Coordinates of C-alpha atoms in Angstrom, one line a residue:
M1 CA 0.1 -0.4 -0.2
A2 CA 2.6 2.3 1.0
A3 CA 4.8 1.7 -1.9
L4 CA 1.4 2.3 -4.2
A5 CA 1.6 5.8 -2.8
M6 CA 4.6 6.6 -4.2
I7 CA 3.8 6.1 -7.0
A8 CA 1.6 8.7 -7.3
A9 CA 3.3 11.3 -5.2
A10 CA 5.9 10.9 -7.9
G11 CA 3.7 11.6 -10.3
V12 CA 1.7 13.6 -9.4
A13 CA 5.3 16.1 -8.6
G14 CA 6.2 15.0 -11.8
T15 CA 3.7 16.0 -14.2
A16 CA 3.7 19.0 -11.6
S17 CA 7.2 20.0 -13.1
A18 CA 7.8 23.6 -14.6
Q19 CA 7.6 24.8 -18.4
P20 CA 10.7 24.3 -20.2
A21 CA 12.9 27.7 -21.0
R22 CA 12.4 28.4 -25.1
H23 CA 15.9 28.3 -26.7
D24 CA 14.4 28.7 -30.1
G25 CA 14.8 31.7 -29.9
W26 CA 10.9 33.4 -29.6
P27 CA 10.3 35.1 -26.0
A28 CA 9.1 33.9 -23.8
G29 CA 5.7 33.9 -22.8
Y30 CA 4.4 33.3 -26.7
H31 CA 1.5 32.0 -27.6
Q32 CA 2.0 28.1 -28.2
D33 CA -1.2 28.0 -31.4
I34 CA 0.5 30.7 -33.7
R35 CA 2.7 28.4 -36.1
R36 CA 5.7 31.0 -36.6
D37 CA 4.9 31.7 -40.7
D38 CA 0.7 32.5 -39.8
H39 CA 2.6 35.2 -38.5
A40 CA 4.3 37.0 -40.6
R41 CA 1.7 37.0 -42.8
I42 CA -1.2 38.3 -40.1
R43 CA 1.5 41.6 -39.6
H44 CA 1.1 41.9 -43.3
I45 CA -2.0 41.1 -43.8
L46 CA -3.6 44.1 -42.1
R47 CA -0.5 46.2 -43.2
S48 CA -3.1 45.9 -45.6
H49 CA -6.1 47.7 -44.4
D50 CA -4.0 49.7 -42.2
M51 CA -4.1 48.4 -38.9
R52 CA -1.2 47.7 -36.6
M53 CA -0.9 44.4 -34.7
I54 CA -1.2 45.0 -30.4
G55 CA -0.3 42.2 -28.9
T56 CA 0.4 38.7 -30.0
P57 CA -2.5 36.3 -31.7
R58 CA -4.7 34.6 -30.3
L59 CA -5.4 31.0 -32.2
V60 CA -9.4 31.0 -32.6
R61 CA -9.7 27.5 -34.9
G62 CA -8.2 26.5 -38.0
D63 CA -5.8 29.6 -39.8
R64 CA -8.6 32.4 -38.4
Y65 CA -6.7 34.1 -35.5
T66 CA -7.8 37.0 -33.1
V67 CA -6.0 40.0 -33.1
R68 CA -6.0 43.5 -30.8
V69 CA -5.2 46.0 -34.1
Q70 CA -4.5 49.8 -33.4
D71 CA -6.2 51.1 -37.3
R72 CA -4.4 54.7 -39.3
H73 CA -7.3 57.0 -37.3
G74 CA -5.6 56.0 -33.6
R75 CA -9.1 53.6 -33.2
T76 CA -8.1 50.2 -30.8
R77 CA -10.2 46.8 -31.7
M78 CA -10.3 42.5 -31.8
V79 CA -10.4 41.7 -35.4
Q80 CA -10.5 38.2 -36.5
V81 CA -7.7 37.5 -39.2
N82 CA -7.7 34.0 -41.5
A83 CA -3.8 33.9 -42.3
H84 CA -4.8 30.9 -45.5
N85 CA -7.2 33.9 -47.7
G86 CA -6.3 37.4 -45.6
R87 CA -10.3 37.6 -45.2
V88 CA -10.3 40.0 -42.2
I89 CA -13.2 40.4 -40.0
R90 CA -14.0 43.5 -37.8
L91 CA -15.5 42.6 -34.1

């Protein structure tokens, strides 16, 4: 019985470990779900719509990301960007 308790405690301790450090050149806290080639593509799509990306895109589903943007007048809003076909949906 004590052996089962030790095994269970070791299993819980193994899952409670901290996130490993990132050594791939991307900042810590960068959203894990975004694909690296999509980040530049989203920024390019938003620049063509006279918008500036603020913060990090968040993956919604498939190729669609939610992004906080600032337009040319300085207004801040949330939009959804489809990284596959370039569509921008204002929320």
